[in-house]
Amino acid sequence: MKRLLFLTTLLLATWNLTWAAPAKKAAPTKAAPAKAAPAKAAPAKAAPVKAAPTKAAPVKAAPAKAAPTKAAPVKAAPTKAAPVKAAPAKAAPVKATPTKAAPVKAAPVKAAPAKAAPVKAAAPASRPVVATTPGQSATQAQYPKDSHLATIISSGIVRVCVRADIPPFGYFKGQMLTGFDVALAKEIIIELGIRFNVNLQARWVVVQAQNRVKSLQDNYCDIAVAAFSITKARSLKVGFSHSYLQTSKVILARTKITNKAPIVAVVAGTTSPKGQIKGGKDESFATYDGILNAMKGEFVDYVITDHPTGIYLSKKCGGVYKVSKVLEQKENYGVGVNRSSTYLKTEINNILQSFFQNGRITHLLRRWLP
């Protein structure tokens, strides 16, 4: 019985050792599964031992393949970043927006010359267009080649009728012709030359008051700047510009009048009214030079004249004659032209208008008139 127990114990011990040995060897099998397969000492019962590590093999393969599988999305991350670069590409149209605004600014610039084009087209081939300068009116007449104005421009000469006997408007100072009207005529000629880009020269034609209308009618002069008052009667015979000066008629009286029939002096061809002195005798003189000589010799008692000239005559006589009365009659001086010289008159009116605007008329008045 003891022997049977001993054998049984031995068998159990042997069996335990047999199962314990593969257990110990199975632990390192993870590092080298190839060695675990050929167990030479293992009997046929060891077959299930091989099956155990066989299941462990896929365990190693699973994590091995899983590692790269997780890495794949890591590379995909930069792939998503590609659209981030495309975002600035959308900003390109933002830069294009100011580019569209540029033509908007350019549009008004091109429109300016577009308005000037009809002006050139309006000019007929046979007629030059009047030049435009500051102070010139918006609508300018064109002149035909056979007009009086065209003749002046082509010749370069402007014939000016002036008076030399009526200070301060026109008189000789030594050998030089001077005065307000002379200075004004020079300014008009200069401006006319500027407007037509030509060098114009004045040719002075000295006339008496009574010859001004006929000199224009007979084409002895182109313009008359000669203390020439605008009246209805004269306007039927000659043309007039707009008035450049207004003044009054005055009566000069000698301080001591002894004549029972006083002599009233006037210049022939002027607008001086007659019959102003009760019981007086009107006497006409050709020029103011003649009246001045008569005043100095005290041969006349009264003189009817324009106010600026009356002041001048009074001073020349040393105060013997003084202004005794200012008449209600007003005198408006204008530049005279031939009635057919409509284009020339238009230009003179434009020039006078510019002189009033830029102060040239005022300057001349302050310089020449008292």
Tab-separated table of C-alpha atoms in Angstrom:
chain	number	residue	atom	x	y	z
A	1	MET	CA	0.000	0.000	0.000
A	2	LYS	CA	2.829	2.352	0.855
A	3	ARG	CA	4.421	1.394	-2.454
A	4	LEU	CA	1.269	2.296	-4.288
A	5	LEU	CA	1.116	5.699	-2.613
A	6	PHE	CA	4.771	6.242	-3.426
A	7	LEU	CA	4.230	5.483	-7.084
A	8	THR	CA	1.194	7.632	-7.207
A	9	THR	CA	3.091	10.511	-5.639
A	10	LEU	CA	5.946	10.002	-8.038
A	11	LEU	CA	3.642	10.040	-10.987
A	12	LEU	CA	2.007	13.222	-9.779
A	13	ALA	CA	5.355	14.816	-9.217
A	14	THR	CA	6.502	13.798	-12.672
A	15	TRP	CA	3.345	15.103	-14.213
A	16	ASN	CA	3.667	18.386	-12.351
A	17	LEU	CA	7.218	18.755	-13.493
A	18	THR	CA	6.194	18.051	-17.056
A	19	TRP	CA	3.559	20.793	-17.022
A	20	ALA	CA	5.753	23.200	-15.063
A	21	ALA	CA	8.611	23.005	-17.595
A	22	PRO	CA	6.634	24.255	-20.549
A	23	ALA	CA	5.195	26.963	-18.349
A	24	LYS	CA	8.602	28.347	-17.525
A	25	LYS	CA	9.708	28.112	-21.169
A	26	ALA	CA	6.512	29.763	-22.428
A	27	ALA	CA	7.398	33.102	-20.834
A	28	PRO	CA	10.450	33.805	-23.049
A	29	THR	CA	8.573	32.444	-26.052
A	30	LYS	CA	7.370	36.017	-26.664
A	31	ALA	CA	10.829	37.092	-27.713
A	32	ALA	CA	11.548	34.077	-29.938
A	33	PRO	CA	8.524	31.974	-30.824
A	34	ALA	CA	10.644	29.878	-33.194
A	35	LYS	CA	12.479	28.100	-30.289
A	36	ALA	CA	9.295	27.265	-28.516
A	37	ALA	CA	8.049	25.188	-31.419
A	38	PRO	CA	10.719	22.364	-31.508
A	39	ALA	CA	10.612	21.035	-27.920
A	40	LYS	CA	12.437	17.743	-28.360
A	41	ALA	CA	11.792	16.511	-24.842
A	42	ALA	CA	8.150	17.165	-25.138
A	43	PRO	CA	6.022	14.092	-25.657
A	44	ALA	CA	2.954	13.950	-27.747
A	45	LYS	CA	1.043	15.710	-24.928
A	46	ALA	CA	3.106	18.806	-25.546
A	47	ALA	CA	1.138	19.487	-28.779
A	48	PRO	CA	-1.331	21.713	-26.950
A	49	VAL	CA	1.698	23.668	-25.646
A	50	LYS	CA	2.483	24.666	-29.223
A	51	ALA	CA	-1.071	25.769	-29.711
A	52	ALA	CA	-0.811	28.229	-26.830
A	53	PRO	CA	2.100	30.263	-28.292
A	54	THR	CA	0.496	30.040	-31.724
A	55	LYS	CA	-2.305	32.217	-30.376
A	56	ALA	CA	0.250	34.644	-28.984
A	57	ALA	CA	1.763	35.232	-32.449
A	58	PRO	CA	-1.214	37.181	-33.741
A	59	VAL	CA	-1.028	39.239	-30.561
A	60	LYS	CA	2.387	40.560	-31.635
A	61	ALA	CA	1.257	41.143	-35.215
A	62	ALA	CA	-1.773	43.150	-34.168
A	63	PRO	CA	0.113	45.935	-32.428
A	64	ALA	CA	2.788	45.898	-35.126
A	65	LYS	CA	0.250	46.696	-37.835
A	66	ALA	CA	-1.712	49.039	-35.642
A	67	ALA	CA	1.239	51.375	-35.158
A	68	PRO	CA	1.527	52.403	-38.815
A	69	THR	CA	-2.228	52.536	-39.038
A	70	LYS	CA	-2.272	55.350	-36.445
A	71	ALA	CA	0.579	57.112	-38.205
A	72	ALA	CA	-1.409	57.396	-41.421
A	73	PRO	CA	-3.776	60.039	-40.032
A	74	VAL	CA	-0.700	61.915	-38.781
A	75	LYS	CA	0.409	62.434	-42.407
A	76	ALA	CA	-3.118	63.313	-43.361
A	77	ALA	CA	-3.026	66.265	-40.985
A	78	PRO	CA	-0.772	68.378	-43.253
A	79	THR	CA	-3.039	67.361	-46.089
A	80	LYS	CA	-5.792	69.341	-44.354
A	81	ALA	CA	-3.405	72.270	-44.031
A	82	ALA	CA	-3.319	72.651	-47.825
A	83	PRO	CA	-6.665	74.503	-47.852
A	84	VAL	CA	-5.127	76.903	-45.330
A	85	LYS	CA	-2.738	78.072	-48.065
A	86	ALA	CA	-5.635	78.427	-50.410
A	87	ALA	CA	-7.254	80.948	-48.046
A	88	PRO	CA	-4.914	83.825	-49.080
A	89	ALA	CA	-5.828	82.986	-52.667
A	90	LYS	CA	-9.312	84.282	-51.846
A	91	ALA	CA	-7.758	87.575	-50.795
A	92	ALA	CA	-6.642	88.227	-54.385
A	93	PRO	CA	-10.060	89.638	-55.372
A	94	VAL	CA	-9.690	92.108	-52.510
A	95	LYS	CA	-6.689	93.634	-54.296
A	96	ALA	CA	-8.621	93.663	-57.506
A	97	THR	CA	-11.284	95.944	-55.954
A	98	PRO	CA	-9.121	99.152	-56.046
A	99	THR	CA	-8.149	98.189	-59.591
A	100	LYS	CA	-11.770	98.633	-60.633
A	101	ALA	CA	-11.884	101.992	-58.880
A	102	ALA	CA	-9.044	103.347	-61.043
A	103	PRO	CA	-11.140	103.592	-64.209
A	104	VAL	CA	-13.782	105.436	-62.207
A	105	LYS	CA	-11.306	108.242	-61.502
A	106	ALA	CA	-10.087	108.250	-65.049
A	107	ALA	CA	-13.587	108.711	-66.450
A	108	PRO	CA	-13.944	112.434	-65.531
A	109	VAL	CA	-10.457	113.145	-66.876
A	110	LYS	CA	-11.391	111.850	-70.297
A	111	ALA	CA	-14.712	113.681	-70.149
A	112	ALA	CA	-13.030	117.147	-69.977
A	113	PRO	CA	-11.483	117.047	-73.451
A	114	ALA	CA	-14.736	115.577	-74.718
A	115	LYS	CA	-16.431	118.923	-74.033
A	116	ALA	CA	-13.710	120.820	-75.852
A	117	ALA	CA	-14.140	118.757	-79.010
A	118	PRO	CA	-17.387	120.448	-80.115
A	119	VAL	CA	-15.667	123.834	-79.837
A	120	LYS	CA	-13.143	122.861	-82.501
A	121	ALA	CA	-15.826	121.337	-84.647
A	122	ALA	CA	-17.902	124.516	-84.508
A	123	ALA	CA	-15.274	126.533	-86.349
A	124	PRO	CA	-15.830	126.660	-90.092
A	125	ALA	CA	-12.738	126.014	-92.156
A	126	SER	CA	-12.944	129.458	-93.753
A	127	ARG	CA	-13.174	131.398	-90.497
A	128	PRO	CA	-10.648	131.597	-87.651
A	129	VAL	CA	-11.945	131.200	-84.137
A	130	VAL	CA	-11.608	134.138	-81.804
A	131	ALA	CA	-8.975	133.453	-79.169
A	132	THR	CA	-10.128	133.034	-75.586
A	133	THR	CA	-8.381	134.826	-72.749
A	134	PRO	CA	-9.303	135.616	-69.134
A	135	GLY	CA	-12.076	138.196	-69.024
A	136	GLN	CA	-13.430	137.259	-72.423
A	137	SER	CA	-17.143	136.581	-72.657
A	138	ALA	CA	-18.353	132.992	-72.987
A	139	THR	CA	-19.814	133.416	-76.486
A	140	GLN	CA	-17.376	134.848	-79.004
A	141	ALA	CA	-18.281	135.886	-82.506
A	142	GLN	CA	-16.267	134.572	-85.417
A	143	TYR	CA	-15.147	137.029	-88.059
A	144	PRO	CA	-15.156	136.502	-91.819
A	145	LYS	CA	-11.936	136.972	-93.736
A	146	ASP	CA	-13.382	139.973	-95.538
A	147	SER	CA	-14.440	141.751	-92.321
A	148	HIS	CA	-12.947	144.972	-90.997
A	149	LEU	CA	-11.532	143.060	-88.023
A	150	ALA	CA	-9.758	140.602	-90.329
A	151	THR	CA	-8.182	143.523	-92.205
A	152	ILE	CA	-6.810	144.959	-88.958
A	153	ILE	CA	-5.412	141.599	-87.833
A	154	SER	CA	-3.726	140.923	-91.176
A	155	SER	CA	-2.259	144.451	-91.494
A	156	GLY	CA	-1.039	144.717	-87.902
A	157	ILE	CA	-2.142	148.392	-87.809
A	158	VAL	CA	-4.980	149.996	-85.860
A	159	ARG	CA	-5.816	153.535	-86.939
A	160	VAL	CA	-7.087	155.508	-83.938
A	161	CYS	CA	-8.930	158.802	-84.129
A	162	VAL	CA	-8.122	160.937	-81.079
A	163	ARG	CA	-8.487	164.539	-80.068
A	164	ALA	CA	-5.485	166.586	-79.033
A	165	ASP	CA	-7.369	169.620	-77.688
A	166	ILE	CA	-9.264	168.221	-74.716
A	167	PRO	CA	-7.199	167.713	-71.588
A	168	PRO	CA	-7.083	165.378	-69.694
A	169	PHE	CA	-8.471	163.033	-72.398
A	170	GLY	CA	-6.216	163.882	-75.309
A	171	TYR	CA	-3.537	166.529	-75.714
A	172	PHE	CA	0.091	167.065	-76.644
A	173	LYS	CA	2.743	167.191	-73.985
A	174	GLY	CA	5.710	168.510	-75.915
A	175	GLN	CA	5.811	166.304	-79.003
A	176	MET	CA	4.029	163.389	-77.330
A	177	LEU	CA	0.336	162.671	-77.612
A	178	THR	CA	-1.012	161.740	-74.191
A	179	GLY	CA	-4.126	161.669	-71.982
A	180	PHE	CA	-6.751	159.242	-70.672
A	181	ASP	CA	-8.215	158.360	-74.086
A	182	VAL	CA	-4.768	157.849	-75.589
A	183	ALA	CA	-3.773	155.544	-72.733
A	184	LEU	CA	-7.052	153.611	-73.046
A	185	ALA	CA	-6.607	153.191	-76.803
A	186	LYS	CA	-3.120	151.756	-76.241
A	187	GLU	CA	-4.495	149.248	-73.726
A	188	ILE	CA	-7.250	148.167	-76.134
A	189	ILE	CA	-4.764	147.637	-78.972
A	190	ILE	CA	-2.420	145.600	-76.780
A	191	GLU	CA	-5.260	143.377	-75.567
A	192	LEU	CA	-6.621	142.935	-79.079
A	193	GLY	CA	-3.185	141.775	-80.243
A	194	ILE	CA	-2.940	139.309	-77.360
A	195	ARG	CA	-6.320	137.801	-78.171
A	196	PHE	CA	-5.380	137.172	-81.789
A	197	ASN	CA	-1.698	136.454	-81.198
A	198	VAL	CA	-0.481	139.314	-83.389
A	199	ASN	CA	1.659	142.384	-82.777
A	200	LEU	CA	-0.592	145.400	-83.396
A	201	GLN	CA	0.641	148.970	-83.694
A	202	ALA	CA	-1.357	152.183	-83.229
A	203	ARG	CA	-1.471	154.794	-85.961
A	204	TRP	CA	-2.798	158.028	-84.467
A	205	VAL	CA	-5.180	160.241	-86.436
A	206	VAL	CA	-5.809	163.587	-84.716
A	207	VAL	CA	-9.296	164.924	-85.389
A	208	GLN	CA	-11.496	167.740	-84.149
A	209	ALA	CA	-14.760	167.034	-82.364
A	210	GLN	CA	-16.889	167.965	-85.360
A	211	ASN	CA	-14.989	165.547	-87.657
A	212	ARG	CA	-15.224	162.344	-85.593
A	213	VAL	CA	-18.366	160.946	-87.194
A	214	LYS	CA	-17.237	161.668	-90.759
A	215	SER	CA	-13.770	160.196	-90.140
A	216	LEU	CA	-15.387	156.875	-89.150
A	217	GLN	CA	-17.878	156.928	-91.990
A	218	ASP	CA	-15.165	157.627	-94.564
A	219	ASN	CA	-12.880	154.937	-93.092
A	220	TYR	CA	-10.112	157.348	-92.128
A	221	CYS	CA	-9.744	155.494	-88.851
A	222	ASP	CA	-10.702	152.103	-87.427
A	223	ILE	CA	-11.734	153.268	-83.956
A	224	ALA	CA	-12.354	156.650	-82.335
A	225	VAL	CA	-11.352	157.108	-78.693
A	226	ALA	CA	-11.909	160.831	-78.403
A	227	ALA	CA	-14.232	161.869	-75.547
A	228	PHE	CA	-16.967	160.618	-77.858
A	229	SER	CA	-20.390	160.813	-76.154
A	230	ILE	CA	-22.966	158.198	-77.140
A	231	THR	CA	-26.176	159.771	-78.463
A	232	LYS	CA	-29.162	158.517	-80.435
A	233	ALA	CA	-28.407	160.829	-83.336
A	234	ARG	CA	-24.789	159.676	-83.583
A	235	SER	CA	-25.744	156.009	-83.220
A	236	LEU	CA	-27.669	156.275	-86.483
A	237	LYS	CA	-24.452	157.166	-88.281
A	238	VAL	CA	-21.687	155.236	-86.454
A	239	GLY	CA	-21.347	152.298	-84.089
A	240	PHE	CA	-20.507	152.611	-80.396
A	241	SER	CA	-19.072	150.284	-77.830
A	242	HIS	CA	-20.423	150.085	-74.319
A	243	SER	CA	-19.737	153.201	-72.262
A	244	TYR	CA	-16.378	153.270	-70.489
A	245	LEU	CA	-16.892	156.610	-68.669
A	246	GLN	CA	-19.769	158.788	-67.451
A	247	THR	CA	-19.361	162.427	-66.610
A	248	SER	CA	-21.448	165.614	-66.309
A	249	LYS	CA	-21.708	168.910	-68.124
A	250	VAL	CA	-20.608	172.002	-66.177
A	251	ILE	CA	-20.655	175.761	-66.690
A	252	LEU	CA	-17.483	177.748	-66.017
A	253	ALA	CA	-18.048	181.432	-65.193
A	254	ARG	CA	-15.581	184.281	-65.098
A	255	THR	CA	-15.283	185.869	-61.645
A	256	LYS	CA	-16.055	189.362	-63.003
A	257	ILE	CA	-18.620	189.621	-65.779
A	258	THR	CA	-19.214	193.125	-67.156
A	259	ASN	CA	-20.650	192.384	-70.574
A	260	LYS	CA	-24.355	193.058	-70.922
A	261	ALA	CA	-24.475	190.222	-73.463
A	262	PRO	CA	-22.119	187.617	-71.995
A	263	ILE	CA	-20.211	185.351	-74.403
A	264	VAL	CA	-20.852	181.638	-73.871
A	265	ALA	CA	-18.114	179.468	-75.407
A	266	VAL	CA	-18.748	175.920	-76.686
A	267	VAL	CA	-16.815	173.554	-78.949
A	268	ALA	CA	-18.442	172.822	-82.301
A	269	GLY	CA	-19.564	169.237	-82.820
A	270	THR	CA	-19.941	168.509	-79.093
A	271	THR	CA	-23.056	167.875	-76.990
A	272	SER	CA	-22.757	171.154	-75.062
A	273	PRO	CA	-26.274	172.601	-74.780
A	274	LYS	CA	-27.016	176.110	-75.945
A	275	GLY	CA	-29.213	178.761	-74.407
A	276	GLN	CA	-28.070	178.049	-70.865
A	277	ILE	CA	-27.242	181.681	-70.004
A	278	LYS	CA	-30.085	184.159	-70.088
A	279	GLY	CA	-29.222	186.984	-72.408
A	280	GLY	CA	-25.967	185.259	-73.355
A	281	LYS	CA	-24.533	184.794	-76.810
A	282	ASP	CA	-23.350	181.303	-77.739
A	283	GLU	CA	-20.111	181.218	-79.669
A	284	SER	CA	-18.608	178.049	-81.154
A	285	PHE	CA	-14.901	177.275	-81.230
A	286	ALA	CA	-13.196	174.551	-83.266
A	287	THR	CA	-11.084	173.348	-80.322
A	288	TYR	CA	-10.620	173.828	-76.617
A	289	ASP	CA	-7.264	175.398	-77.384
A	290	GLY	CA	-9.154	178.298	-78.942
A	291	ILE	CA	-11.440	178.570	-75.902
A	292	LEU	CA	-8.485	178.501	-73.524
A	293	ASN	CA	-6.814	181.375	-75.351
A	294	ALA	CA	-10.066	183.351	-75.232
A	295	MET	CA	-10.363	182.657	-71.502
A	296	LYS	CA	-6.837	183.870	-70.813
A	297	GLY	CA	-7.633	187.088	-72.688
A	298	GLU	CA	-10.980	187.299	-70.875
A	299	PHE	CA	-12.835	187.486	-74.168
A	300	VAL	CA	-15.445	184.960	-73.013
A	301	ASP	CA	-17.619	184.992	-69.900
A	302	TYR	CA	-18.866	181.404	-69.741
A	303	VAL	CA	-17.679	178.011	-70.974
A	304	ILE	CA	-19.867	174.903	-71.182
A	305	THR	CA	-17.854	171.695	-71.157
A	306	ASP	CA	-17.483	168.270	-69.566
A	307	HIS	CA	-16.576	168.286	-65.895
A	308	PRO	CA	-12.977	166.915	-66.099
A	309	THR	CA	-12.110	169.365	-68.880
A	310	GLY	CA	-13.720	172.261	-66.957
A	311	ILE	CA	-11.458	171.520	-63.963
A	312	TYR	CA	-8.401	171.536	-66.241
A	313	LEU	CA	-9.355	174.842	-67.935
A	314	SER	CA	-10.027	176.501	-64.600
A	315	LYS	CA	-6.553	175.598	-63.335
A	316	LYS	CA	-4.918	176.805	-66.544
A	317	CYS	CA	-6.506	180.249	-66.098
A	318	GLY	CA	-5.307	180.669	-62.520
A	319	GLY	CA	-8.741	180.471	-60.960
A	320	VAL	CA	-10.233	183.358	-62.968
A	321	TYR	CA	-12.916	180.913	-64.160
A	322	LYS	CA	-14.680	178.594	-61.765
A	323	VAL	CA	-17.395	175.968	-61.964
A	324	SER	CA	-20.632	177.859	-61.338
A	325	LYS	CA	-23.140	175.098	-62.111
A	326	VAL	CA	-23.301	171.355	-62.722
A	327	LEU	CA	-25.946	170.470	-65.295
A	328	GLU	CA	-28.166	167.399	-65.111
A	329	GLN	CA	-27.006	166.292	-68.540
A	330	LYS	CA	-24.834	163.178	-68.356
A	331	GLU	CA	-22.195	162.218	-70.890
A	332	ASN	CA	-21.351	158.573	-71.601
A	333	TYR	CA	-18.147	158.086	-73.552
A	334	GLY	CA	-17.809	155.135	-75.895
A	335	VAL	CA	-15.379	153.840	-78.525
A	336	GLY	CA	-16.670	154.720	-81.985
A	337	VAL	CA	-16.436	152.380	-84.997
A	338	ASN	CA	-17.891	152.228	-88.473
A	339	ARG	CA	-21.448	150.887	-88.402
A	340	SER	CA	-20.439	147.915	-90.534
A	341	SER	CA	-17.641	146.884	-88.145
A	342	THR	CA	-19.816	144.620	-86.007
A	343	TYR	CA	-17.100	142.048	-85.290
A	344	LEU	CA	-14.636	144.749	-84.268
A	345	LYS	CA	-17.238	146.325	-81.977
A	346	THR	CA	-17.897	142.955	-80.349
A	347	GLU	CA	-14.217	142.499	-79.588
A	348	ILE	CA	-13.908	146.011	-78.152
A	349	ASN	CA	-16.902	145.384	-75.896
A	350	ASN	CA	-15.322	142.153	-74.650
A	351	ILE	CA	-12.056	143.953	-73.964
A	352	LEU	CA	-13.744	146.816	-72.091
A	353	GLN	CA	-15.674	144.292	-70.024
A	354	SER	CA	-12.436	142.592	-69.050
A	355	PHE	CA	-10.920	145.994	-68.168
A	356	PHE	CA	-13.744	146.697	-65.758
A	357	GLN	CA	-13.285	143.262	-64.206
A	358	ASN	CA	-9.517	143.393	-63.828
A	359	GLY	CA	-9.370	147.053	-62.692
A	360	ARG	CA	-7.569	148.617	-65.677
A	361	ILE	CA	-10.298	151.228	-66.199
A	362	THR	CA	-10.147	152.177	-62.526
A	363	HIS	CA	-6.367	152.493	-62.725
A	364	LEU	CA	-6.577	154.829	-65.735
A	365	LEU	CA	-9.257	156.960	-64.110
A	366	ARG	CA	-7.189	157.436	-60.961
A	367	ARG	CA	-4.138	158.333	-62.995
A	368	TRP	CA	-5.661	160.831	-65.426
A	369	LEU	CA	-8.861	162.326	-64.022
A	370	PRO	CA	-9.165	164.752	-61.101
